[in-house]
C-alpha cells in the first residue's frame, strides 16, 4: 500500500473518531434508541446475527441484542485468534464468566462459527461513503472474513453508526467489501439492490 494512502486513511480515521466522540451522552442515548427501532424488523426467529460489543465511542447495540435474543434470534460476537485475520464468531452470553479479551475487545469462549453461517452481520465502523465502502479500525478482519464467502453464502452486511460518520467518498482498496446498507438516525442508506430484511 502506498504511503500517501496510509497517511490519508490515518487522517480520515482521526477526523471520524473525533466526530463520533463529540456526540453528547443524552443525544447518543436518543440516537441509539432510534437505531434500535430501525433494526427490529431485521430480527428473525432462529436466525444467526453477528453483532459487536461497543468499544470506545462506537454505537452501543445492547438494547438490540437483548430484544433480538428475546425474539429468538441467536447472537454471535467477533472472536479474534492470534495472528489470524479471518474472524470466528462466538455465541453471546449476557452472564458469561468465561470472557476473554483481544485488543481490548470482550470475546466469549465456547462454540464458534464463521461469518458465512450468519444471515445478518451488523458491522461497527468509523465512516461510510455513498457507495457503501466502510472504514473500520484498519485491521481488515471483516473484509478478510468476507473474502471466504461466495455470493450464496455471503450474509447481509449492515453498517450501524451515527449520521456524522457518513462521508462523500473513502479510499477504496481491491479487497474492500461494500455494505448492503447503513443505518443511522437519519434512516437507512441502501447500497445493494437486495432487500435487507
Short mmCIF file of N, CA and C in Angstrom, two decimals:
data_model
loop_
_atom_site.label_atom_id
_atom_site.label_comp_id
_atom_site.label_asym_id
_atom_site.label_seq_id
_atom_site.Cartn_x
_atom_site.Cartn_y
_atom_site.Cartn_z
N UNK A 1 0.85 -1.19 0.00
CA UNK A 1 0.00 0.00 0.00
C UNK A 1 0.89 1.24 0.00
N UNK A 2 0.52 2.19 -0.81
CA UNK A 2 1.35 3.39 -0.94
C UNK A 2 1.23 4.30 0.30
N UNK A 3 2.34 4.96 0.62
CA UNK A 3 2.43 5.75 1.85
C UNK A 3 1.42 6.88 1.93
N UNK A 4 1.07 7.49 0.78
CA UNK A 4 0.11 8.59 0.80
C UNK A 4 -1.29 8.08 1.15
N UNK A 5 -1.63 6.86 0.70
CA UNK A 5 -2.93 6.27 1.05
C UNK A 5 -2.98 5.97 2.55
N UNK A 6 -1.90 5.41 3.07
CA UNK A 6 -1.82 5.12 4.51
C UNK A 6 -1.99 6.40 5.32
N UNK A 7 -1.31 7.46 4.89
CA UNK A 7 -1.40 8.75 5.58
C UNK A 7 -2.81 9.33 5.49
N UNK A 8 -3.42 9.25 4.29
CA UNK A 8 -4.80 9.73 4.11
C UNK A 8 -5.75 8.99 5.04
N UNK A 9 -5.63 7.67 5.09
CA UNK A 9 -6.52 6.86 5.93
C UNK A 9 -6.34 7.21 7.40
N UNK A 10 -5.11 7.42 7.81
CA UNK A 10 -4.84 7.78 9.21
C UNK A 10 -5.52 9.10 9.56
N UNK A 11 -5.40 10.08 8.68
CA UNK A 11 -6.03 11.38 8.91
C UNK A 11 -7.55 11.29 8.92
N UNK A 12 -8.11 10.51 8.00
CA UNK A 12 -9.56 10.33 7.94
C UNK A 12 -10.06 9.65 9.21
N UNK A 13 -9.36 8.60 9.64
CA UNK A 13 -9.76 7.90 10.86
C UNK A 13 -9.74 8.84 12.06
N UNK A 14 -8.71 9.66 12.16
CA UNK A 14 -8.59 10.61 13.27
C UNK A 14 -9.78 11.57 13.27
N UNK A 15 -10.12 12.11 12.11
CA UNK A 15 -11.23 13.05 11.98
C UNK A 15 -12.57 12.40 12.33
N UNK A 16 -12.79 11.19 11.82
CA UNK A 16 -14.05 10.49 12.07
C UNK A 16 -14.20 10.08 13.53
N UNK A 17 -13.12 9.67 14.15
CA UNK A 17 -13.18 9.34 15.58
C UNK A 17 -13.57 10.57 16.40
N UNK A 18 -12.98 11.72 16.04
CA UNK A 18 -13.27 12.97 16.76
C UNK A 18 -14.76 13.33 16.63
N UNK A 19 -15.31 13.18 15.43
CA UNK A 19 -16.74 13.47 15.22
C UNK A 19 -17.61 12.56 16.07
N UNK A 20 -17.27 11.27 16.07
CA UNK A 20 -18.08 10.30 16.82
C UNK A 20 -18.00 10.56 18.32
N UNK A 21 -16.81 10.91 18.79
CA UNK A 21 -16.62 11.19 20.23
C UNK A 21 -17.35 12.45 20.67
N UNK A 22 -17.59 13.38 19.74
CA UNK A 22 -18.19 14.67 20.10
C UNK A 22 -19.69 14.58 20.38
N UNK A 23 -20.31 13.44 20.12
CA UNK A 23 -21.75 13.29 20.37
C UNK A 23 -21.97 13.18 21.88
N UNK A 24 -22.81 14.06 22.41
CA UNK A 24 -23.08 14.09 23.86
C UNK A 24 -23.85 12.87 24.34
N UNK A 25 -23.79 12.62 25.64
CA UNK A 25 -24.39 11.42 26.23
C UNK A 25 -25.89 11.32 25.97
N UNK A 26 -26.63 12.41 26.19
CA UNK A 26 -28.09 12.38 26.01
C UNK A 26 -28.45 12.16 24.55
N UNK A 27 -27.79 12.88 23.66
CA UNK A 27 -28.04 12.72 22.23
C UNK A 27 -27.70 11.30 21.78
N UNK A 28 -26.59 10.78 22.27
CA UNK A 28 -26.15 9.42 21.93
C UNK A 28 -27.21 8.39 22.34
N UNK A 29 -27.75 8.54 23.54
CA UNK A 29 -28.77 7.59 24.02
C UNK A 29 -30.03 7.65 23.15
N UNK A 30 -30.44 8.86 22.77
CA UNK A 30 -31.62 9.00 21.91
C UNK A 30 -31.38 8.37 20.55
N UNK A 31 -30.21 8.61 19.98
CA UNK A 31 -29.87 8.05 18.66
C UNK A 31 -29.85 6.53 18.73
N UNK A 32 -29.25 5.98 19.79
CA UNK A 32 -29.18 4.52 19.92
C UNK A 32 -30.57 3.91 19.99
N UNK A 33 -31.51 4.57 20.65
CA UNK A 33 -32.90 4.08 20.70
C UNK A 33 -33.53 4.11 19.31
N UNK A 34 -33.30 5.21 18.57
CA UNK A 34 -33.83 5.33 17.20
C UNK A 34 -33.31 4.20 16.32
N UNK A 35 -32.02 3.95 16.39
CA UNK A 35 -31.41 2.94 15.54
C UNK A 35 -31.88 1.54 15.94
N UNK A 36 -32.03 1.30 17.23
CA UNK A 36 -32.57 0.01 17.69
C UNK A 36 -33.94 -0.23 17.07
N UNK A 37 -34.82 0.78 17.07
CA UNK A 37 -36.16 0.63 16.47
C UNK A 37 -36.05 0.29 14.99
N UNK A 38 -35.10 0.91 14.28
CA UNK A 38 -34.94 0.64 12.85
C UNK A 38 -34.41 -0.77 12.58
N UNK A 39 -33.67 -1.32 13.54
CA UNK A 39 -33.10 -2.65 13.37
C UNK A 39 -34.08 -3.78 13.69
N UNK A 40 -35.11 -3.49 14.46
CA UNK A 40 -36.03 -4.54 14.91
C UNK A 40 -36.65 -5.37 13.78
N UNK A 41 -37.04 -4.78 12.64
CA UNK A 41 -37.62 -5.60 11.57
C UNK A 41 -36.65 -6.64 10.99
N UNK A 42 -35.36 -6.50 11.27
CA UNK A 42 -34.37 -7.44 10.74
C UNK A 42 -34.26 -8.71 11.58
N UNK A 43 -34.91 -8.72 12.75
CA UNK A 43 -34.81 -9.89 13.63
C UNK A 43 -35.74 -10.99 13.15
N UNK A 44 -35.17 -12.16 12.93
CA UNK A 44 -35.94 -13.35 12.54
C UNK A 44 -35.65 -14.45 13.56
N UNK A 45 -36.70 -15.14 13.99
CA UNK A 45 -36.54 -16.24 14.96
C UNK A 45 -35.59 -17.29 14.40
N UNK A 46 -34.67 -17.76 15.23
CA UNK A 46 -33.67 -18.79 14.89
C UNK A 46 -32.62 -18.33 13.88
N UNK A 47 -32.61 -17.05 13.53
CA UNK A 47 -31.56 -16.58 12.61
C UNK A 47 -30.27 -16.33 13.38
N UNK A 48 -29.16 -16.38 12.68
CA UNK A 48 -27.85 -16.10 13.26
C UNK A 48 -27.46 -14.67 12.91
N UNK A 49 -27.32 -13.84 13.94
CA UNK A 49 -26.98 -12.43 13.74
C UNK A 49 -25.63 -12.15 14.40
N UNK A 50 -24.70 -11.65 13.63
CA UNK A 50 -23.41 -11.22 14.19
C UNK A 50 -23.53 -9.76 14.58
N UNK A 51 -23.19 -9.47 15.81
CA UNK A 51 -23.22 -8.09 16.31
C UNK A 51 -21.83 -7.77 16.87
N UNK A 52 -21.74 -6.84 17.79
CA UNK A 52 -20.45 -6.50 18.41
C UNK A 52 -20.72 -5.81 19.73
N UNK A 53 -19.73 -5.86 20.62
CA UNK A 53 -19.77 -5.13 21.87
C UNK A 53 -19.11 -3.77 21.61
N UNK A 54 -19.82 -2.70 21.93
CA UNK A 54 -19.29 -1.36 21.64
C UNK A 54 -17.95 -1.14 22.33
N UNK A 55 -17.04 -0.54 21.58
CA UNK A 55 -15.70 -0.22 22.07
C UNK A 55 -15.50 1.27 21.88
N UNK A 56 -15.09 1.96 22.94
CA UNK A 56 -14.89 3.40 22.84
C UNK A 56 -16.20 4.11 22.53
N UNK A 57 -16.22 4.92 21.47
CA UNK A 57 -17.40 5.73 21.14
C UNK A 57 -18.30 5.06 20.08
N UNK A 58 -18.12 3.75 19.84
CA UNK A 58 -18.96 3.05 18.86
C UNK A 58 -20.42 3.04 19.31
N UNK A 59 -21.31 2.91 18.35
CA UNK A 59 -22.74 2.79 18.65
C UNK A 59 -22.97 1.54 19.50
N UNK A 60 -23.70 1.70 20.59
CA UNK A 60 -23.98 0.61 21.52
C UNK A 60 -25.21 -0.17 21.06
N UNK A 61 -25.05 -1.48 20.86
CA UNK A 61 -26.14 -2.33 20.38
C UNK A 61 -26.79 -3.15 21.51
N UNK A 62 -26.52 -2.82 22.77
CA UNK A 62 -27.00 -3.64 23.89
C UNK A 62 -28.51 -3.85 23.87
N UNK A 63 -29.29 -2.79 23.63
CA UNK A 63 -30.75 -2.94 23.61
C UNK A 63 -31.20 -3.84 22.47
N UNK A 64 -30.61 -3.66 21.29
CA UNK A 64 -30.95 -4.51 20.15
C UNK A 64 -30.64 -5.98 20.46
N UNK A 65 -29.49 -6.24 21.04
CA UNK A 65 -29.07 -7.62 21.36
C UNK A 65 -30.06 -8.26 22.32
N UNK A 66 -30.45 -7.53 23.36
CA UNK A 66 -31.40 -8.05 24.35
C UNK A 66 -32.74 -8.40 23.70
N UNK A 67 -33.25 -7.48 22.86
CA UNK A 67 -34.54 -7.71 22.19
C UNK A 67 -34.45 -8.87 21.20
N UNK A 68 -33.37 -8.90 20.43
CA UNK A 68 -33.19 -9.98 19.44
C UNK A 68 -33.18 -11.34 20.11
N UNK A 69 -32.51 -11.45 21.24
CA UNK A 69 -32.49 -12.73 21.96
C UNK A 69 -33.88 -13.10 22.47
N UNK A 70 -34.62 -12.10 22.98
CA UNK A 70 -35.99 -12.36 23.45
C UNK A 70 -36.88 -12.86 22.32
N UNK A 71 -36.60 -12.38 21.11
CA UNK A 71 -37.40 -12.77 19.94
C UNK A 71 -36.89 -14.05 19.28
N UNK A 72 -35.91 -14.68 19.89
CA UNK A 72 -35.48 -15.99 19.41
C UNK A 72 -34.34 -16.01 18.41
N UNK A 73 -33.68 -14.87 18.19
CA UNK A 73 -32.52 -14.87 17.31
C UNK A 73 -31.29 -15.30 18.11
N UNK A 74 -30.31 -15.85 17.41
CA UNK A 74 -29.05 -16.23 18.04
C UNK A 74 -28.02 -15.15 17.73
N UNK A 75 -27.40 -14.62 18.78
CA UNK A 75 -26.45 -13.52 18.62
C UNK A 75 -25.03 -14.03 18.77
N UNK A 76 -24.17 -13.60 17.84
CA UNK A 76 -22.78 -14.03 17.81
C UNK A 76 -21.87 -12.80 17.81
N UNK A 77 -20.73 -12.93 18.47
CA UNK A 77 -19.77 -11.81 18.59
C UNK A 77 -18.43 -12.17 17.94
N UNK A 78 -17.74 -11.16 17.40
CA UNK A 78 -16.44 -11.43 16.78
C UNK A 78 -15.46 -12.06 17.78
N UNK A 79 -14.71 -13.02 17.27
CA UNK A 79 -13.68 -13.68 18.07
C UNK A 79 -12.40 -13.71 17.24
N UNK A 80 -11.34 -13.08 17.75
CA UNK A 80 -10.08 -12.96 17.01
C UNK A 80 -9.06 -13.93 17.59
N UNK A 81 -8.53 -14.78 16.74
CA UNK A 81 -7.43 -15.66 17.16
C UNK A 81 -6.11 -14.97 16.87
N UNK A 82 -5.11 -15.27 17.68
CA UNK A 82 -3.79 -14.66 17.50
C UNK A 82 -3.25 -14.95 16.11
N UNK A 83 -2.68 -13.91 15.51
CA UNK A 83 -2.04 -13.98 14.19
C UNK A 83 -2.99 -14.45 13.08
N UNK A 84 -4.28 -14.26 13.27
CA UNK A 84 -5.26 -14.62 12.25
C UNK A 84 -6.09 -13.40 11.87
N UNK A 85 -6.39 -13.22 10.60
CA UNK A 85 -7.24 -12.12 10.14
C UNK A 85 -8.68 -12.58 9.93
N UNK A 86 -8.87 -13.88 9.71
CA UNK A 86 -10.23 -14.38 9.48
C UNK A 86 -10.94 -14.55 10.82
N UNK A 87 -12.08 -13.89 10.95
CA UNK A 87 -12.83 -13.91 12.21
C UNK A 87 -13.57 -15.22 12.43
N UNK A 88 -13.65 -15.58 13.69
CA UNK A 88 -14.66 -16.53 14.16
C UNK A 88 -15.73 -15.67 14.83
N UNK A 89 -16.90 -16.25 15.06
CA UNK A 89 -17.94 -15.60 15.86
C UNK A 89 -18.35 -16.58 16.95
N UNK A 90 -18.36 -16.10 18.20
CA UNK A 90 -18.74 -16.96 19.33
C UNK A 90 -20.09 -16.50 19.88
N UNK A 91 -20.81 -17.46 20.46
CA UNK A 91 -22.15 -17.18 20.97
C UNK A 91 -22.11 -16.16 22.10
N UNK A 92 -22.98 -15.15 22.01
CA UNK A 92 -23.07 -14.12 23.04
C UNK A 92 -23.75 -14.71 24.28
N UNK A 93 -23.18 -14.42 25.44
CA UNK A 93 -23.74 -14.88 26.71
C UNK A 93 -23.75 -13.69 27.66
N UNK A 94 -24.93 -13.21 28.00
CA UNK A 94 -25.02 -11.99 28.81
C UNK A 94 -24.40 -12.17 30.20
N UNK A 95 -24.47 -13.37 30.75
CA UNK A 95 -23.94 -13.61 32.10
C UNK A 95 -22.62 -14.39 32.06
N UNK A 96 -21.92 -14.34 30.94
CA UNK A 96 -20.72 -15.16 30.78
C UNK A 96 -19.65 -14.83 31.81
N UNK A 97 -19.10 -15.89 32.40
CA UNK A 97 -17.97 -15.72 33.31
C UNK A 97 -16.66 -15.99 32.56
N UNK A 98 -16.76 -16.70 31.44
CA UNK A 98 -15.56 -17.10 30.71
C UNK A 98 -15.26 -16.13 29.57
N UNK A 99 -15.09 -14.87 29.91
CA UNK A 99 -14.78 -13.86 28.91
C UNK A 99 -13.28 -13.82 28.65
N UNK A 100 -12.93 -13.47 27.43
CA UNK A 100 -11.54 -13.28 27.05
C UNK A 100 -11.43 -11.89 26.44
N UNK A 101 -10.21 -11.42 26.21
CA UNK A 101 -10.02 -10.11 25.61
C UNK A 101 -8.97 -10.19 24.50
N UNK A 102 -9.25 -9.50 23.41
CA UNK A 102 -8.28 -9.35 22.32
C UNK A 102 -8.35 -7.89 21.88
N UNK A 103 -7.23 -7.20 21.92
CA UNK A 103 -7.17 -5.79 21.54
C UNK A 103 -8.15 -4.94 22.35
N UNK A 104 -8.39 -5.33 23.60
CA UNK A 104 -9.30 -4.60 24.47
C UNK A 104 -10.77 -4.92 24.25
N UNK A 105 -11.06 -5.85 23.34
CA UNK A 105 -12.45 -6.20 23.00
C UNK A 105 -12.85 -7.47 23.74
N UNK A 106 -14.06 -7.46 24.33
CA UNK A 106 -14.58 -8.64 25.02
C UNK A 106 -14.86 -9.73 23.99
N UNK A 107 -14.40 -10.95 24.32
CA UNK A 107 -14.70 -12.12 23.49
C UNK A 107 -15.29 -13.19 24.39
N UNK A 108 -16.10 -14.06 23.80
CA UNK A 108 -16.75 -15.11 24.56
C UNK A 108 -16.19 -16.47 24.15
N UNK A 109 -15.85 -17.28 25.15
CA UNK A 109 -15.35 -18.62 24.87
C UNK A 109 -16.54 -19.52 24.51
N UNK A 110 -16.26 -20.65 23.93
CA UNK A 110 -17.33 -21.60 23.60
C UNK A 110 -17.43 -21.82 22.10
N UNK A 111 -18.58 -22.32 21.69
CA UNK A 111 -18.83 -22.68 20.30
C UNK A 111 -18.60 -21.50 19.36
N UNK A 112 -17.95 -21.78 18.23
CA UNK A 112 -17.64 -20.72 17.27
C UNK A 112 -18.12 -21.08 15.87
N UNK A 113 -18.44 -20.03 15.11
CA UNK A 113 -18.86 -20.19 13.71
C UNK A 113 -18.14 -19.16 12.86
N UNK A 114 -18.12 -19.41 11.56
CA UNK A 114 -17.55 -18.46 10.60
C UNK A 114 -18.64 -17.51 10.10
N UNK A 115 -18.22 -16.45 9.47
CA UNK A 115 -19.14 -15.40 9.01
C UNK A 115 -20.16 -15.92 8.00
N UNK A 116 -19.77 -16.92 7.20
CA UNK A 116 -20.69 -17.41 6.16
C UNK A 116 -21.89 -18.16 6.74
N UNK A 117 -21.88 -18.48 8.05
CA UNK A 117 -23.05 -19.13 8.66
C UNK A 117 -24.02 -18.11 9.26
N UNK A 118 -23.69 -16.82 9.14
CA UNK A 118 -24.58 -15.76 9.63
C UNK A 118 -25.56 -15.37 8.53
N UNK A 119 -26.75 -14.96 8.93
CA UNK A 119 -27.69 -14.39 7.96
C UNK A 119 -27.52 -12.87 7.88
N UNK A 120 -27.12 -12.28 9.00
CA UNK A 120 -27.01 -10.83 9.11
C UNK A 120 -25.77 -10.49 9.92
N UNK A 121 -25.00 -9.51 9.45
CA UNK A 121 -23.82 -9.06 10.18
C UNK A 121 -23.95 -7.55 10.38
N UNK A 122 -24.00 -7.13 11.65
CA UNK A 122 -24.02 -5.71 11.99
C UNK A 122 -22.58 -5.29 12.26
N UNK A 123 -22.10 -4.34 11.46
CA UNK A 123 -20.68 -4.00 11.44
C UNK A 123 -20.43 -2.63 12.05
N UNK A 124 -19.49 -2.56 13.01
CA UNK A 124 -19.10 -1.24 13.51
C UNK A 124 -18.24 -0.54 12.47
N UNK A 125 -18.19 0.77 12.52
CA UNK A 125 -17.38 1.49 11.54
C UNK A 125 -17.00 2.87 12.05
N UNK A 126 -16.00 3.43 11.41
CA UNK A 126 -15.64 4.82 11.65
C UNK A 126 -16.30 5.72 10.63
N UNK A 127 -16.42 5.23 9.39
CA UNK A 127 -17.03 6.02 8.33
C UNK A 127 -17.59 5.13 7.24
N UNK A 128 -18.50 5.70 6.46
CA UNK A 128 -19.08 5.00 5.31
C UNK A 128 -19.32 6.04 4.22
N UNK A 129 -19.05 5.66 2.96
CA UNK A 129 -19.27 6.62 1.89
C UNK A 129 -20.52 6.30 1.09
N UNK A 130 -20.81 7.11 0.08
CA UNK A 130 -22.08 6.98 -0.64
C UNK A 130 -22.17 5.72 -1.50
N UNK A 131 -21.07 4.98 -1.64
CA UNK A 131 -21.11 3.71 -2.38
C UNK A 131 -21.15 2.50 -1.45
N UNK A 132 -21.12 2.74 -0.13
CA UNK A 132 -21.17 1.64 0.83
C UNK A 132 -19.81 1.14 1.28
N UNK A 133 -18.74 1.81 0.85
CA UNK A 133 -17.41 1.44 1.34
C UNK A 133 -17.28 1.95 2.77
N UNK A 134 -16.88 1.05 3.66
CA UNK A 134 -16.75 1.42 5.08
C UNK A 134 -15.29 1.55 5.45
N UNK A 135 -15.06 2.38 6.44
CA UNK A 135 -13.73 2.47 7.03
C UNK A 135 -13.85 1.99 8.46
N UNK A 136 -13.10 0.93 8.77
CA UNK A 136 -13.08 0.39 10.12
C UNK A 136 -11.83 0.86 10.84
N UNK A 137 -11.42 0.08 11.83
CA UNK A 137 -10.24 0.44 12.62
C UNK A 137 -8.93 0.17 11.87
N UNK A 138 -9.00 -0.58 10.78
CA UNK A 138 -7.79 -0.82 9.98
C UNK A 138 -7.23 -2.22 10.07
N UNK A 139 -7.88 -3.10 10.83
CA UNK A 139 -7.37 -4.47 10.96
C UNK A 139 -7.69 -5.36 9.77
N UNK A 140 -8.76 -5.03 9.03
CA UNK A 140 -9.13 -5.82 7.86
C UNK A 140 -9.83 -7.13 8.18
N UNK A 141 -10.30 -7.30 9.41
CA UNK A 141 -10.90 -8.58 9.82
C UNK A 141 -12.19 -8.92 9.05
N UNK A 142 -13.07 -7.94 8.92
CA UNK A 142 -14.33 -8.21 8.23
C UNK A 142 -14.10 -8.47 6.74
N UNK A 143 -13.27 -7.66 6.09
CA UNK A 143 -13.00 -7.86 4.66
C UNK A 143 -12.37 -9.22 4.41
N UNK A 144 -11.41 -9.60 5.23
CA UNK A 144 -10.75 -10.91 5.08
C UNK A 144 -11.76 -12.03 5.27
N UNK A 145 -12.60 -11.92 6.29
CA UNK A 145 -13.60 -12.96 6.56
C UNK A 145 -14.60 -13.09 5.42
N UNK A 146 -15.03 -11.96 4.87
CA UNK A 146 -16.00 -11.98 3.76
C UNK A 146 -15.40 -12.52 2.47
N UNK A 147 -14.08 -12.46 2.35
CA UNK A 147 -13.45 -12.96 1.13
C UNK A 147 -13.63 -14.47 0.97
N UNK A 148 -14.00 -15.16 2.06
CA UNK A 148 -14.23 -16.61 2.01
C UNK A 148 -15.67 -16.95 1.60
N UNK A 149 -16.51 -15.95 1.47
CA UNK A 149 -17.92 -16.18 1.12
C UNK A 149 -18.13 -16.09 -0.39
N UNK A 150 -18.90 -17.03 -0.93
CA UNK A 150 -19.35 -16.85 -2.31
C UNK A 150 -20.67 -16.09 -2.25
N UNK A 151 -21.25 -15.77 -3.40
CA UNK A 151 -22.49 -14.99 -3.42
C UNK A 151 -23.60 -15.63 -2.60
N UNK A 152 -23.69 -16.95 -2.67
CA UNK A 152 -24.77 -17.66 -1.99
C UNK A 152 -24.60 -17.65 -0.47
N UNK A 153 -23.36 -17.64 0.01
CA UNK A 153 -23.14 -17.74 1.46
C UNK A 153 -22.84 -16.40 2.12
N UNK A 154 -22.81 -15.32 1.33
CA UNK A 154 -22.50 -14.02 1.91
C UNK A 154 -23.70 -13.48 2.69
N UNK A 155 -23.50 -13.17 3.97
CA UNK A 155 -24.61 -12.64 4.77
C UNK A 155 -24.91 -11.19 4.38
N UNK A 156 -26.07 -10.69 4.81
CA UNK A 156 -26.37 -9.27 4.65
C UNK A 156 -25.43 -8.50 5.57
N UNK A 157 -24.80 -7.48 5.03
CA UNK A 157 -23.80 -6.72 5.75
C UNK A 157 -24.34 -5.31 5.99
N UNK A 158 -24.67 -5.02 7.25
CA UNK A 158 -25.31 -3.75 7.60
C UNK A 158 -24.39 -2.95 8.52
N UNK A 159 -23.98 -1.79 8.05
CA UNK A 159 -23.22 -0.88 8.89
C UNK A 159 -24.16 -0.13 9.81
N UNK A 160 -23.76 0.06 11.05
CA UNK A 160 -24.58 0.82 12.00
C UNK A 160 -23.70 1.90 12.64
N UNK A 161 -24.27 3.07 12.78
CA UNK A 161 -23.50 4.16 13.36
C UNK A 161 -24.29 5.46 13.37
N UNK A 162 -23.57 6.55 13.44
CA UNK A 162 -24.16 7.88 13.54
C UNK A 162 -24.10 8.61 12.20
N UNK A 163 -25.02 9.52 11.96
CA UNK A 163 -25.07 10.26 10.69
C UNK A 163 -23.76 11.01 10.42
N UNK A 164 -23.09 11.46 11.46
CA UNK A 164 -21.83 12.20 11.28
C UNK A 164 -20.72 11.33 10.70
N UNK A 165 -20.96 10.03 10.60
CA UNK A 165 -19.95 9.12 10.06
C UNK A 165 -20.08 8.94 8.54
N UNK A 166 -21.11 9.55 7.96
CA UNK A 166 -21.28 9.47 6.51
C UNK A 166 -20.38 10.51 5.83
N UNK A 167 -19.68 10.08 4.79
CA UNK A 167 -18.81 10.98 4.02
C UNK A 167 -19.07 10.73 2.53
N UNK A 168 -18.64 11.66 1.70
CA UNK A 168 -18.87 11.53 0.25
C UNK A 168 -18.10 10.35 -0.34
N UNK A 169 -16.81 10.24 0.01
CA UNK A 169 -16.02 9.12 -0.52
C UNK A 169 -14.89 8.77 0.43
N UNK A 170 -14.48 7.49 0.36
CA UNK A 170 -13.38 6.98 1.16
C UNK A 170 -12.40 6.27 0.24
N UNK A 171 -11.12 6.21 0.62
CA UNK A 171 -10.18 5.45 -0.20
C UNK A 171 -10.62 3.99 -0.29
N UNK A 172 -10.58 3.43 -1.48
CA UNK A 172 -11.04 2.05 -1.68
C UNK A 172 -9.88 1.17 -2.12
N UNK A 173 -9.76 0.02 -1.46
CA UNK A 173 -8.75 -0.97 -1.81
C UNK A 173 -9.43 -2.13 -2.53
N UNK A 174 -8.69 -2.92 -3.32
CA UNK A 174 -9.30 -4.03 -4.07
C UNK A 174 -10.04 -5.04 -3.20
N UNK A 175 -9.62 -5.20 -1.94
CA UNK A 175 -10.24 -6.20 -1.06
C UNK A 175 -11.44 -5.65 -0.28
N UNK A 176 -11.72 -4.37 -0.38
CA UNK A 176 -12.85 -3.79 0.36
C UNK A 176 -14.18 -4.36 -0.12
N UNK A 177 -15.03 -4.73 0.83
CA UNK A 177 -16.37 -5.24 0.52
C UNK A 177 -17.39 -4.17 0.90
N UNK A 178 -18.23 -3.78 -0.04
CA UNK A 178 -19.24 -2.75 0.24
C UNK A 178 -20.34 -3.31 1.15
N UNK A 179 -20.90 -2.43 1.96
CA UNK A 179 -22.06 -2.77 2.79
C UNK A 179 -23.30 -2.91 1.92
N UNK A 180 -24.29 -3.65 2.41
CA UNK A 180 -25.60 -3.69 1.75
C UNK A 180 -26.41 -2.45 2.14
N UNK A 181 -26.19 -1.97 3.37
CA UNK A 181 -26.92 -0.79 3.85
C UNK A 181 -26.19 -0.21 5.06
N UNK A 182 -26.53 1.05 5.35
CA UNK A 182 -26.03 1.72 6.56
C UNK A 182 -27.24 2.31 7.27
N UNK A 183 -27.34 2.04 8.58
CA UNK A 183 -28.46 2.53 9.37
C UNK A 183 -27.93 3.53 10.41
N UNK A 184 -28.52 4.73 10.40
CA UNK A 184 -28.17 5.76 11.38
C UNK A 184 -29.47 6.48 11.75
N UNK A 185 -29.35 7.55 12.54
CA UNK A 185 -30.55 8.26 13.00
C UNK A 185 -31.31 8.95 11.86
N UNK A 186 -30.68 9.12 10.72
CA UNK A 186 -31.35 9.74 9.57
C UNK A 186 -32.11 8.72 8.72
N UNK A 187 -31.99 7.43 9.05
CA UNK A 187 -32.69 6.40 8.30
C UNK A 187 -31.72 5.39 7.71
N UNK A 188 -32.17 4.71 6.65
CA UNK A 188 -31.39 3.65 6.02
C UNK A 188 -30.88 4.11 4.66
N UNK A 189 -29.59 3.94 4.42
CA UNK A 189 -29.00 4.16 3.09
C UNK A 189 -28.73 2.79 2.51
N UNK A 190 -29.28 2.52 1.33
CA UNK A 190 -29.10 1.22 0.67
C UNK A 190 -28.01 1.32 -0.38
N UNK A 191 -27.14 0.29 -0.42
CA UNK A 191 -26.08 0.24 -1.42
C UNK A 191 -26.20 -0.98 -2.30
N UNK A 192 -27.17 -1.81 -2.01
CA UNK A 192 -27.37 -3.06 -2.75
C UNK A 192 -28.78 -3.06 -3.27
N UNK A 193 -29.02 -3.76 -4.37
CA UNK A 193 -30.38 -3.85 -4.91
C UNK A 193 -31.20 -4.90 -4.15
N UNK A 194 -30.55 -5.62 -3.23
CA UNK A 194 -31.25 -6.66 -2.49
C UNK A 194 -31.92 -6.10 -1.23
N UNK A 195 -33.06 -6.67 -0.89
CA UNK A 195 -33.78 -6.29 0.32
C UNK A 195 -32.95 -6.74 1.51
N UNK A 196 -32.86 -5.91 2.55
CA UNK A 196 -32.05 -6.28 3.71
C UNK A 196 -32.86 -7.01 4.77
N UNK A 197 -34.18 -6.98 4.69
CA UNK A 197 -35.00 -7.63 5.73
C UNK A 197 -35.07 -9.12 5.55
#
